[in-house]
Amino acid sequence: MINLNKNIVMEIKDISKIYGLKGVKVNALKNINLSLHNGEVVIIMGPSGAGKTTLLSIMGLLLHPTEGTIKFGDTIFDKDSKQSELTKIRRNSIGFIFQTFNLIKSLNVLENLELMAKISKGNNNGYRDRCISMLELLNMGQRLKHKPKHLSGGEMQRVSIARALINEPQVILADEPTGNLDSENGHIIGEYFKKIARERGTTILCATHDKRLEFCADRIIHIEDGSLMN
Amino acid sequence: MVNLTLKDLINDKKKFILVCLGLTTSILLVLFGVGMLNGTLNEATNIIENSSADAWITQENRGNALYGSYISGDLCDNVTNSLETDNVYVEKLIYVGGVVDHGNDFTTLQMVGINVSSKLLKPWDVVSGDVTDLNTPFTALIDESFKNSLPGVKIDDEIVINGVNIRVIGFCRNNKFFISSYAWMSLETAQIINNMGNGTSFLLVKYKSGSGYNLNQLKTDLNEIENVDIFSKTQISANTRDYMLYESGAGIGVGIMVVMGLFVSLIIIFLTMYSNVNEKTPEFGTLKAVGASKSFLYKMLMGQVGLLMTLSYIFGTILTYVIGFYISDITTMPIQLNLYLIIVFYCISLLVGIFAILIAIRKVNKIDPIIVFKS
């Protein structure tokens, strides 16, 4: 159940996305309306090609919608928003978790997190300590100096979660976060999502096929043929 | 704090070393060419720069020190008779090429015939012997580099210059032009060896202090004299350098060598950085997705090029000095670099590097961060 007392952190209105592929127009999203509240875990489920990734991309400000608006805090974005403005919001307010982890191979675990300090251009005082604490919280304290190639899938995904969390974003977007993990590690990731949302008030929007993650969701949204089902 | 620029660059150590080696070789080519041209230009004008003459009189249309100038004895007399001795001091200088016969082979040399008590030009860096001994006919004070073609040659030995036996009375150092060492001798000895009669190659003119004499007055006083040209020291030095740079082919040859070196650097940087961006497209996409600005990515790429070029440039400079020193020692070929040239060509190399990554930067610009969701 949605706690209506919680603040809305992100709201999309009448979002449509049309791709033009070799002269053929594909309606990837049709008139989508969705609000994300503070501290909730929302799971988007749907078959391949339903529009999950497109929705996640638009809500992650990686893709301009064809129509509609995205309200993030007090700022409204639409099809004409400047890329630099979107980049700034992504840098400071959105964390990403990817199916393939996307860690920087030349950096070790700790450096992958420290890199976010350089990118965020914020106050770096005590950043290293914060990175270490975050990694310890995700049981990666013993692997700080390991490079990604020396980590298991579950460990890489935990580093990926730590990276998404380190700048304390309001929203975390996760795309098939358990897609490359076994069931035990998949469950652990779900537990982390619940914990992060409850303890930090971070909103998590997760696109997945994985029904094992349903246990951690406050809301499950189904998408099919570019439209939300409920 | 983490340095992604450096970590990413040295992550593949074998590739990093190979790229540095390639760049070092191309920079060696560049600096070697620049050093050789600079050395040649310096040596081409050393006879001018080491003289205290204010003006040089040459045969007509022979306006640099490297052209074969000849002023006959009569013409010399006409010139000196047209000038007031209260205003100027005039000396003859013979500066002509020749050959040293050492058995089965010949090597080139440059004969410098001077008034032994000259006020305007003397051998510099004399390491042994007495210049006044040149007053003895058929003697020469020669550059140490003669020891490459005449191993073991020492004072009082006789060498054969243009078929004439000449006794060595001393040695000097760095008195040479390119691969031709200087043999200093009296004016009279040089005139005999070169069948010049009482003539000379150049007339050196020194304005007497307090006379207020200058180049324009010199030209006015010699207005009636035909078949000679008059130059200030600066002019003839510039003419000689220009001749080496533009007419002799040395400038073009070395210029091509330098451009080739820079072009190879450009290609190496282009291929390295472009393939790097291609291989790491998902990483660049991730950096963009998590909020890395364009300037962050540009700085990273430029930082990598800067590091590559700087490291390679340092190695290239050291190698140029080591190889240059060795080659100069065994061939007398001049390779001279100075701080100014090193800095100028470092800046040029950096610009070439930055130019070479423009396409890689364009490629990074085109990477759509949405690829992070396309596993």
Coordinates of C-alpha atoms in Angstrom, one line a residue:
Chain A
M1 CA 0.0 0.0 0.0
I2 CA 1.2 3.5 -0.7
N3 CA 1.5 5.8 2.2
L4 CA -0.1 8.9 0.9
N5 CA 1.6 10.9 3.7
K6 CA 4.9 10.3 2.0
N7 CA 6.3 13.1 -0.2
I8 CA 6.4 12.6 -3.9
V9 CA 10.0 12.8 -5.2
M10 CA 9.3 12.2 -8.8
E11 CA 6.3 12.5 -10.9
I12 CA 5.8 11.8 -14.6
K13 CA 2.8 13.0 -16.5
D14 CA 1.4 12.0 -19.9
I15 CA 4.7 10.5 -21.0
S16 CA 4.9 9.1 -24.5
K17 CA 7.9 7.9 -26.4
I18 CA 7.8 7.3 -30.1
Y19 CA 10.9 5.8 -31.8
G20 CA 11.3 6.3 -35.5
L21 CA 13.0 3.2 -36.9
K22 CA 13.6 3.2 -40.7
G23 CA 10.5 5.2 -41.3
V24 CA 8.4 3.0 -39.0
K25 CA 7.1 4.7 -35.9
V26 CA 7.1 2.6 -32.7
N27 CA 5.1 3.8 -29.7
A28 CA 7.3 2.5 -26.9
L29 CA 5.4 4.4 -24.2
K30 CA 1.8 5.6 -24.3
N31 CA 0.6 8.3 -22.0
I32 CA 2.2 7.1 -18.8
N33 CA 1.5 8.7 -15.5
L34 CA 3.4 7.7 -12.4
S35 CA 4.5 9.1 -9.1
L36 CA 7.4 7.9 -6.9
H37 CA 7.2 8.5 -3.2
N38 CA 9.9 9.0 -0.7
G39 CA 11.3 5.7 0.7
E40 CA 9.3 3.3 -1.3
V41 CA 10.5 0.4 -3.5
V42 CA 8.6 0.2 -6.8
I43 CA 9.0 -2.7 -9.1
I44 CA 8.1 -2.5 -12.8
M45 CA 7.4 -5.8 -14.3
G46 CA 6.5 -6.8 -17.8
P47 CA 7.5 -8.9 -20.8
S48 CA 10.5 -8.0 -23.0
G49 CA 9.7 -5.1 -25.3
A50 CA 6.9 -3.8 -23.0
G51 CA 8.7 -0.5 -22.4
K52 CA 10.3 -1.1 -19.0
T53 CA 13.8 0.1 -20.1
T54 CA 12.4 3.1 -22.0
L55 CA 10.4 4.1 -18.9
L56 CA 13.5 3.7 -16.7
S57 CA 15.6 5.7 -19.2
I58 CA 13.1 8.6 -19.2
M59 CA 12.7 8.6 -15.5
G60 CA 16.5 8.4 -15.2
L61 CA 16.7 11.5 -17.4
L62 CA 18.8 9.6 -19.9
L63 CA 16.2 9.9 -22.7
H64 CA 14.0 12.7 -23.7
P65 CA 10.2 11.9 -23.9
T66 CA 8.4 12.6 -27.1
E67 CA 5.5 14.1 -25.0
G68 CA 4.9 14.7 -21.4
T69 CA 6.8 16.0 -18.4
I70 CA 9.0 14.7 -15.6
K71 CA 8.8 16.5 -12.3
F72 CA 11.8 16.0 -10.1
G73 CA 11.6 18.0 -6.9
D74 CA 10.6 21.5 -8.0
T75 CA 12.1 21.1 -11.5
I76 CA 10.1 20.0 -14.6
F77 CA 11.8 18.4 -17.5
D78 CA 10.3 17.7 -21.0
K79 CA 11.4 17.0 -24.5
D80 CA 13.2 20.3 -24.8
S81 CA 15.3 20.1 -21.6
K82 CA 19.0 20.7 -22.0
Q83 CA 21.3 17.7 -21.7
S84 CA 23.5 19.6 -19.2
E85 CA 20.6 20.2 -16.8
L86 CA 19.7 16.5 -17.0
T87 CA 23.3 15.5 -16.4
K88 CA 23.4 17.7 -13.3
I89 CA 20.3 16.1 -11.8
R90 CA 21.6 12.6 -12.6
R91 CA 24.9 13.5 -11.0
N92 CA 23.4 14.7 -7.7
S93 CA 20.0 13.1 -7.3
I94 CA 19.8 9.8 -9.1
G95 CA 21.7 6.6 -8.6
F96 CA 21.9 3.8 -11.1
I97 CA 22.2 0.0 -10.8
F98 CA 22.7 -2.0 -13.9
Q99 CA 22.3 -5.6 -14.8
T100 CA 25.9 -5.8 -16.0
F101 CA 27.2 -3.8 -13.0
N102 CA 29.2 -1.4 -15.3
L103 CA 32.0 -0.9 -12.9
I104 CA 35.2 0.7 -14.2
K105 CA 37.6 -2.1 -14.8
S106 CA 40.8 -0.2 -14.2
L107 CA 39.7 0.9 -10.7
N108 CA 39.5 -1.2 -7.6
V109 CA 36.3 -1.4 -5.5
L110 CA 37.1 1.6 -3.3
E111 CA 38.2 3.7 -6.3
N112 CA 35.0 2.9 -8.2
L113 CA 33.2 4.7 -5.3
E114 CA 35.7 7.5 -4.9
L115 CA 35.3 8.3 -8.6
M116 CA 31.8 9.4 -7.8
A117 CA 33.2 12.2 -5.6
K118 CA 35.2 13.5 -8.6
I119 CA 32.2 13.4 -10.8
S120 CA 29.9 15.0 -8.3
K121 CA 32.3 17.9 -7.8
G122 CA 31.0 18.2 -4.2
N123 CA 32.8 18.5 -0.9
N124 CA 35.3 15.6 -0.8
N125 CA 36.2 15.9 2.9
G126 CA 35.9 12.5 4.5
Y127 CA 34.7 11.0 1.3
R128 CA 37.1 8.0 1.5
D129 CA 35.8 7.2 5.0
R130 CA 32.2 7.4 3.7
C131 CA 33.1 5.1 0.8
I132 CA 34.7 2.5 3.2
S133 CA 31.7 2.7 5.6
M134 CA 29.3 2.2 2.6
L135 CA 31.2 -0.8 1.4
E136 CA 31.4 -2.3 4.9
L137 CA 27.6 -1.8 5.2
L138 CA 27.3 -4.0 2.1
N139 CA 29.8 -6.5 3.4
M140 CA 32.5 -5.5 0.9
G141 CA 34.9 -4.2 3.5
Q142 CA 37.3 -7.0 2.9
R143 CA 37.4 -6.4 -0.9
L144 CA 38.3 -2.7 -1.0
K145 CA 41.5 -3.1 -3.1
H146 CA 40.1 -5.8 -5.4
K147 CA 39.5 -5.0 -9.1
P148 CA 36.1 -5.9 -10.6
K149 CA 37.6 -8.9 -12.5
H150 CA 38.4 -10.5 -9.1
L151 CA 34.8 -10.2 -7.8
S152 CA 31.8 -12.5 -8.1
G153 CA 28.6 -11.3 -9.7
G154 CA 27.0 -10.8 -6.3
E155 CA 29.9 -8.8 -5.1
M156 CA 30.0 -6.6 -8.2
Q157 CA 26.3 -5.9 -7.8
R158 CA 26.9 -4.9 -4.1
V159 CA 29.7 -2.5 -5.3
S160 CA 27.3 -1.2 -7.9
I161 CA 24.7 -0.5 -5.2
A162 CA 27.3 1.2 -3.0
R163 CA 28.2 3.4 -5.9
A164 CA 24.6 4.3 -6.5
L165 CA 24.1 5.2 -2.9
I166 CA 27.4 7.0 -2.1
N167 CA 26.2 10.5 -3.1
E168 CA 22.9 9.9 -1.2
P169 CA 20.5 10.3 -4.2
Q170 CA 16.8 10.7 -3.7
V171 CA 16.0 8.0 -6.3
I172 CA 17.8 4.8 -7.3
L173 CA 16.9 3.3 -10.7
A174 CA 17.8 -0.4 -11.1
D175 CA 17.6 -2.2 -14.4
E176 CA 17.4 -6.0 -14.0
P177 CA 19.7 -5.9 -11.0
T178 CA 19.4 -9.6 -10.3
G179 CA 19.7 -10.6 -14.0
N180 CA 23.2 -12.0 -13.7
L181 CA 22.9 -13.3 -10.1
D182 CA 22.0 -16.6 -8.6
S183 CA 18.9 -16.9 -6.4
E184 CA 20.8 -16.4 -3.1
N185 CA 22.5 -13.2 -4.3
G186 CA 19.2 -12.1 -5.9
H187 CA 17.5 -12.4 -2.5
I188 CA 20.3 -10.5 -0.8
I189 CA 20.0 -7.6 -3.3
G190 CA 16.2 -7.5 -2.5
E191 CA 17.0 -7.3 1.2
Y192 CA 19.3 -4.4 0.6
F193 CA 16.7 -2.6 -1.4
K194 CA 14.2 -2.9 1.5
K195 CA 16.8 -1.8 4.0
I196 CA 18.0 1.2 2.0
A197 CA 14.4 2.4 1.4
R198 CA 13.4 2.0 5.0
E199 CA 16.6 3.3 6.7
R200 CA 17.6 6.1 4.3
G201 CA 14.3 7.1 2.8
T202 CA 15.7 6.5 -0.7
T203 CA 13.2 5.7 -3.4
I204 CA 14.0 2.7 -5.5
L205 CA 12.5 2.0 -8.9
C206 CA 13.4 -1.4 -10.2
A207 CA 12.7 -2.8 -13.7
T208 CA 12.9 -6.6 -13.6
H209 CA 11.5 -9.9 -14.8
D210 CA 12.6 -11.5 -11.5
K211 CA 9.6 -12.5 -9.4
R212 CA 12.0 -13.3 -6.5
L213 CA 12.2 -9.5 -6.0
E214 CA 8.5 -9.1 -5.4
F215 CA 9.0 -9.6 -1.6
C216 CA 10.8 -6.3 -1.3
A217 CA 8.3 -4.2 -3.2
D218 CA 5.9 -1.6 -1.8
R219 CA 4.3 -1.4 -5.2
I220 CA 4.4 -3.6 -8.3
I221 CA 3.5 -2.0 -11.6
H222 CA 2.9 -4.0 -14.7
I223 CA 3.7 -2.6 -18.1
E224 CA 2.6 -4.0 -21.4
D225 CA 2.8 -2.6 -24.9
G226 CA 4.0 0.8 -23.5
S227 CA 1.0 1.2 -21.1
L228 CA 0.8 0.7 -17.4
M229 CA -1.7 -2.0 -16.5
N230 CA -2.5 -1.0 -12.9
Chain B
M1 CA 41.7 10.6 -4.4
V2 CA 41.5 8.3 -7.4
N3 CA 43.1 9.4 -10.6
L4 CA 41.1 7.8 -13.4
T5 CA 43.2 9.4 -16.1
L6 CA 46.3 7.6 -15.0
K7 CA 44.7 4.4 -13.8
D8 CA 42.9 3.9 -17.1
L9 CA 46.0 4.8 -19.1
I10 CA 48.3 2.2 -17.4
N11 CA 45.7 -0.4 -16.8
D12 CA 47.0 -2.3 -19.9
K13 CA 50.7 -2.0 -19.1
K14 CA 51.9 -3.7 -22.3
K15 CA 49.9 -1.5 -24.5
F16 CA 51.0 1.6 -22.5
I17 CA 54.7 0.7 -22.9
L18 CA 54.3 0.0 -26.6
V19 CA 52.5 3.3 -27.2
C20 CA 55.2 5.1 -25.3
L21 CA 57.9 3.4 -27.3
G22 CA 56.3 4.3 -30.6
L23 CA 55.9 8.0 -29.5
T24 CA 59.4 8.1 -28.1
T25 CA 60.7 6.9 -31.5
S26 CA 58.8 9.5 -33.4
I27 CA 59.8 12.3 -31.0
L28 CA 63.4 11.1 -31.3
L29 CA 63.0 11.6 -35.1
V30 CA 61.6 15.1 -34.5
L31 CA 64.2 16.2 -32.0
F32 CA 67.1 14.6 -33.9
G33 CA 66.0 16.6 -37.0
V34 CA 65.6 19.8 -35.1
G35 CA 68.9 19.3 -33.3
M36 CA 70.7 18.6 -36.6
L37 CA 69.3 21.6 -38.3
N38 CA 69.9 23.9 -35.3
G39 CA 73.5 22.6 -35.1
T40 CA 74.1 23.0 -38.8
L41 CA 72.7 26.6 -38.8
N42 CA 74.8 27.5 -35.8
E43 CA 77.9 26.0 -37.4
A44 CA 77.1 27.7 -40.7
T45 CA 77.4 31.1 -39.1
N46 CA 80.1 30.4 -36.5
I47 CA 82.8 32.1 -38.6
I48 CA 80.6 35.2 -38.7
E49 CA 79.4 35.2 -35.1
N50 CA 83.0 34.7 -33.8
S51 CA 84.3 37.6 -35.8
S52 CA 84.2 41.1 -34.5
A53 CA 83.8 42.6 -38.0
D54 CA 80.9 45.1 -38.4
A55 CA 80.6 44.6 -42.1
W56 CA 81.5 41.9 -44.7
I57 CA 82.4 42.7 -48.3
T58 CA 81.8 39.8 -50.7
Q59 CA 82.0 39.1 -54.4
E60 CA 78.9 40.4 -56.2
N61 CA 75.9 38.1 -55.8
R62 CA 77.8 35.9 -53.3
G63 CA 76.0 37.3 -50.2
N64 CA 76.5 34.5 -47.7
A65 CA 79.5 32.8 -46.0
L66 CA 78.8 29.5 -47.7
Y67 CA 78.9 30.7 -51.4
G68 CA 82.3 30.5 -53.0
S69 CA 83.2 34.2 -52.9
Y70 CA 86.4 35.5 -54.6
I71 CA 87.7 39.0 -54.6
S72 CA 90.8 39.5 -56.6
G73 CA 93.9 41.3 -55.3
D74 CA 93.3 44.3 -57.5
L75 CA 89.7 44.6 -56.3
C76 CA 90.9 44.3 -52.7
D77 CA 93.3 47.2 -53.3
N78 CA 90.5 49.3 -54.9
V79 CA 88.3 48.8 -51.9
T80 CA 91.0 49.6 -49.3
N81 CA 92.1 52.6 -51.3
S82 CA 88.5 54.0 -51.3
L83 CA 88.3 53.9 -47.5
E84 CA 89.7 56.3 -45.0
T85 CA 91.9 54.4 -42.5
D86 CA 90.8 56.9 -39.9
N87 CA 87.3 55.4 -40.2
V88 CA 87.7 51.7 -40.7
Y89 CA 90.0 48.8 -40.3
V90 CA 90.0 46.2 -43.2
E91 CA 91.2 42.6 -43.2
K92 CA 91.1 39.8 -45.7
L93 CA 89.5 36.4 -44.8
I94 CA 89.8 33.3 -46.9
Y95 CA 87.1 30.8 -46.2
V96 CA 87.0 28.0 -48.8
G97 CA 86.5 24.2 -48.9
G98 CA 89.2 21.7 -49.6
V99 CA 90.2 18.1 -49.1
V100 CA 92.6 16.3 -46.9
D101 CA 94.3 13.4 -48.5
H102 CA 94.8 10.5 -46.1
G103 CA 96.1 7.6 -48.2
N104 CA 93.3 5.9 -50.1
D105 CA 90.6 8.4 -49.2
F106 CA 89.8 12.1 -49.0
T107 CA 87.8 14.0 -46.5
T108 CA 86.5 17.5 -46.8
L109 CA 87.7 20.4 -44.7
Q110 CA 87.2 24.1 -44.6
M111 CA 90.3 26.3 -44.9
V112 CA 90.3 29.6 -42.9
G113 CA 93.0 31.9 -44.0
I114 CA 93.5 34.9 -41.6
N115 CA 95.9 37.7 -40.9
V116 CA 97.7 35.9 -38.0
S117 CA 97.8 39.1 -36.0
S118 CA 94.1 39.6 -36.8
K119 CA 92.0 41.9 -34.6
L120 CA 88.8 40.6 -36.1
L121 CA 88.9 36.8 -36.3
K122 CA 90.9 34.1 -34.6
P123 CA 90.4 30.4 -33.9
W124 CA 88.3 29.9 -30.8
D125 CA 88.5 27.2 -28.1
V126 CA 92.2 26.6 -28.9
V127 CA 93.3 23.5 -26.9
S128 CA 96.9 23.3 -27.8
G129 CA 99.5 25.2 -29.8
D130 CA 100.1 28.9 -30.4
V131 CA 98.2 30.8 -33.1
T132 CA 101.2 33.0 -33.8
D133 CA 103.0 29.9 -35.1
L134 CA 100.8 30.2 -38.1
N135 CA 103.2 32.9 -39.4
T136 CA 105.4 30.0 -40.4
P137 CA 104.4 29.1 -44.0
F138 CA 102.5 25.9 -44.6
T139 CA 101.3 25.4 -41.1
A140 CA 97.8 24.9 -39.8
L141 CA 95.9 24.9 -36.5
I142 CA 93.3 22.2 -37.0
D143 CA 90.1 21.2 -35.3
E144 CA 90.2 18.1 -33.0
S145 CA 87.6 16.4 -35.2
F146 CA 90.3 15.8 -37.7
K147 CA 91.3 13.0 -35.4
N148 CA 88.3 11.0 -36.7
S149 CA 89.7 11.0 -40.3
L150 CA 93.4 11.2 -39.3
P151 CA 93.6 9.0 -36.2
G152 CA 96.6 9.8 -34.1
V153 CA 97.4 13.1 -35.7
K154 CA 99.4 15.3 -33.4
I155 CA 101.4 18.5 -33.3
D156 CA 104.3 18.7 -35.9
D157 CA 102.7 15.9 -38.0
E158 CA 102.3 16.8 -41.7
I159 CA 98.9 16.5 -43.4
V160 CA 98.1 16.9 -47.1
I161 CA 95.6 19.6 -47.9
N162 CA 94.7 20.1 -51.5
G163 CA 97.9 18.2 -52.4
V164 CA 100.2 20.5 -50.3
N165 CA 102.0 19.3 -47.2
I166 CA 101.0 21.3 -44.1
R167 CA 102.5 21.0 -40.6
V168 CA 100.1 20.9 -37.7
I169 CA 101.0 23.5 -35.0
G170 CA 98.0 23.1 -32.7
F171 CA 94.4 22.0 -32.2
C172 CA 91.2 23.8 -31.5
R173 CA 87.7 22.5 -30.6
N174 CA 84.3 23.0 -32.2
N175 CA 85.8 24.9 -35.1
K176 CA 83.9 23.2 -37.9
F177 CA 80.9 23.4 -40.2
F178 CA 78.7 20.2 -40.4
I179 CA 81.2 17.5 -41.4
S180 CA 83.9 19.9 -42.5
S181 CA 86.5 20.6 -39.9
Y182 CA 88.4 24.0 -40.0
A183 CA 92.1 24.2 -40.7
W184 CA 93.3 27.7 -39.7
M185 CA 96.3 29.0 -41.6
S186 CA 97.9 32.3 -42.5
L187 CA 96.4 34.2 -45.3
E188 CA 99.5 33.7 -47.4
T189 CA 99.4 29.9 -47.0
A190 CA 95.7 29.8 -47.8
Q191 CA 96.3 31.9 -50.9
I192 CA 99.1 29.6 -52.2
I193 CA 97.2 26.4 -51.5
N194 CA 94.1 27.8 -53.3
N195 CA 96.0 29.6 -56.1
M196 CA 94.2 32.8 -55.2
G197 CA 97.2 35.1 -55.9
N198 CA 96.7 38.2 -53.6
G199 CA 93.0 37.7 -53.6
T200 CA 90.6 36.7 -50.8
S201 CA 87.1 35.3 -50.2
F202 CA 85.9 38.2 -48.0
L203 CA 87.0 41.6 -46.7
L204 CA 86.1 42.1 -43.1
V205 CA 85.5 45.7 -42.0
K206 CA 85.6 47.1 -38.5
Y207 CA 84.4 50.7 -37.9
K208 CA 86.9 52.5 -35.7
S209 CA 85.5 53.6 -32.4
G210 CA 84.6 57.3 -32.2
S211 CA 84.5 57.6 -36.0
G212 CA 80.7 57.5 -36.2
Y213 CA 81.1 55.4 -39.3
N214 CA 78.3 53.1 -40.3
L215 CA 77.1 50.7 -43.1
N216 CA 75.5 53.4 -45.2
Q217 CA 78.7 55.5 -45.2
L218 CA 80.6 52.3 -46.1
K219 CA 78.2 51.7 -49.1
T220 CA 78.5 55.3 -50.2
D221 CA 82.3 55.2 -50.0
L222 CA 82.4 52.0 -52.1
N223 CA 79.7 53.2 -54.5
E224 CA 82.0 53.3 -57.4
I225 CA 83.5 49.9 -56.8
E226 CA 81.9 47.2 -59.0
N227 CA 81.6 43.5 -58.5
V228 CA 81.3 43.6 -54.7
D229 CA 78.4 43.5 -52.3
I230 CA 78.4 44.9 -48.7
F231 CA 76.6 43.5 -45.8
S232 CA 76.3 44.1 -42.1
K233 CA 77.3 41.3 -39.8
T234 CA 73.7 40.7 -39.0
Q235 CA 72.7 40.6 -42.7
I236 CA 75.3 38.1 -43.8
S237 CA 74.6 35.9 -40.8
A238 CA 70.9 35.9 -41.7
N239 CA 71.7 35.3 -45.4
T240 CA 73.8 32.3 -44.5
R241 CA 71.1 30.8 -42.3
D242 CA 68.5 31.5 -44.9
Y243 CA 70.7 29.8 -47.5
M244 CA 71.0 26.7 -45.3
L245 CA 67.3 26.7 -44.5
Y246 CA 65.7 27.4 -47.9
E247 CA 68.3 26.9 -50.7
S248 CA 70.7 24.1 -49.7
G249 CA 67.9 21.5 -49.2
A250 CA 69.0 20.9 -45.6
G251 CA 66.0 22.9 -44.2
I252 CA 63.5 21.1 -46.4
G253 CA 65.1 17.7 -45.7
V254 CA 65.0 18.2 -42.0
G255 CA 61.6 19.8 -42.2
I256 CA 60.2 16.7 -43.8
M257 CA 61.9 14.6 -41.2
V258 CA 60.3 16.7 -38.4
V259 CA 56.8 16.7 -40.1
M260 CA 57.1 12.9 -40.5
G261 CA 57.9 12.5 -36.9
L262 CA 55.0 14.6 -35.8
F263 CA 52.7 12.8 -38.2
V264 CA 53.7 9.4 -36.8
S265 CA 53.0 10.8 -33.3
L266 CA 49.6 12.0 -34.5
I267 CA 48.7 8.6 -36.0
I268 CA 49.9 6.7 -32.8
I269 CA 47.8 9.0 -30.5
F270 CA 44.8 8.9 -32.9
L271 CA 44.8 5.1 -33.1
T272 CA 45.5 4.6 -29.4
M273 CA 42.8 7.0 -28.1
Y274 CA 40.2 6.0 -30.7
S275 CA 40.6 2.3 -30.1
N276 CA 40.6 3.1 -26.3
V277 CA 37.2 4.9 -26.6
N278 CA 35.9 2.1 -28.8
E279 CA 36.9 -0.6 -26.4
K280 CA 35.5 1.3 -23.4
T281 CA 32.3 2.6 -24.9
P282 CA 30.2 1.0 -22.0
E283 CA 32.5 2.6 -19.4
F284 CA 32.1 6.0 -21.1
G285 CA 28.4 5.4 -21.3
T286 CA 28.3 4.6 -17.6
L287 CA 30.3 7.7 -16.7
K288 CA 27.9 9.8 -18.7
A289 CA 24.9 8.1 -17.1
V290 CA 26.1 8.7 -13.5
G291 CA 26.5 12.4 -14.3
A292 CA 30.1 12.9 -15.6
S293 CA 30.1 16.2 -17.4
K294 CA 31.6 16.7 -20.9
S295 CA 34.5 18.6 -19.4
F296 CA 35.2 15.7 -17.0
L297 CA 35.6 13.3 -19.9
Y298 CA 37.6 15.8 -22.1
K299 CA 40.0 16.4 -19.2
M300 CA 40.4 12.7 -18.8
L301 CA 41.2 12.1 -22.5
M302 CA 43.4 15.2 -22.7
G303 CA 45.2 14.3 -19.5
Q304 CA 46.0 10.9 -20.9
V305 CA 47.4 12.4 -24.1
G306 CA 49.3 14.9 -22.0
L307 CA 50.8 12.1 -19.9
L308 CA 51.7 10.0 -22.9
M309 CA 53.3 12.9 -24.8
T310 CA 55.1 14.2 -21.8
L311 CA 56.6 10.8 -20.8
S312 CA 57.5 10.0 -24.4
Y313 CA 59.0 13.5 -24.8
I314 CA 61.2 13.1 -21.8
F315 CA 62.5 9.8 -23.0
G316 CA 62.8 11.1 -26.6
T317 CA 64.8 14.1 -25.4
I318 CA 67.1 12.0 -23.3
L319 CA 67.6 9.5 -26.2
T320 CA 68.3 12.4 -28.6
Y321 CA 71.0 13.7 -26.3
V322 CA 72.6 10.2 -25.8
I323 CA 72.4 9.2 -29.5
G324 CA 73.3 12.8 -30.7
F325 CA 76.3 12.9 -28.4
Y326 CA 77.5 9.5 -29.8
I327 CA 76.9 10.4 -33.4
S328 CA 78.5 13.9 -33.0
D329 CA 81.5 12.2 -31.5
I330 CA 82.0 9.7 -34.4
T331 CA 80.9 11.7 -37.4
T332 CA 81.3 15.4 -36.4
M333 CA 77.6 15.9 -37.4
P334 CA 76.3 18.7 -35.3
I335 CA 73.2 17.9 -33.1
Q336 CA 72.5 20.8 -30.9
L337 CA 69.3 21.3 -28.8
N338 CA 68.6 24.1 -26.4
L339 CA 66.0 24.7 -23.8
Y340 CA 64.0 27.0 -26.1
L341 CA 63.8 24.4 -28.9
I342 CA 62.9 21.6 -26.4
I343 CA 60.1 23.7 -25.0
V344 CA 58.8 24.9 -28.4
F345 CA 58.7 21.3 -29.7
Y346 CA 57.1 20.0 -26.5
C347 CA 54.3 22.5 -27.0
I348 CA 54.0 21.5 -30.7
S349 CA 53.9 17.8 -29.7
L350 CA 51.2 18.5 -27.2
L351 CA 49.1 20.4 -29.8
V352 CA 49.6 17.5 -32.2
G353 CA 48.4 15.1 -29.5
I354 CA 45.3 17.2 -28.8
F355 CA 44.6 17.5 -32.5
A356 CA 44.9 13.7 -32.7
I357 CA 42.2 13.1 -30.0
L358 CA 39.6 15.3 -31.5
I359 CA 38.0 12.4 -33.3
A360 CA 38.1 10.3 -30.2
I361 CA 36.4 13.2 -28.3
R362 CA 33.8 13.4 -31.0
K363 CA 33.2 9.7 -30.6
V364 CA 32.8 10.1 -26.8
N365 CA 30.4 13.0 -27.4
K366 CA 28.3 10.7 -29.6
I367 CA 28.1 7.9 -27.0
D368 CA 24.5 7.8 -25.7
P369 CA 24.4 7.1 -22.0
I370 CA 21.3 5.0 -22.6
I371 CA 23.5 2.2 -23.7
V372 CA 24.0 1.4 -20.0
F373 CA 20.5 -0.1 -20.0
K374 CA 21.2 -2.2 -23.1
S375 CA 23.0 -5.2 -21.6

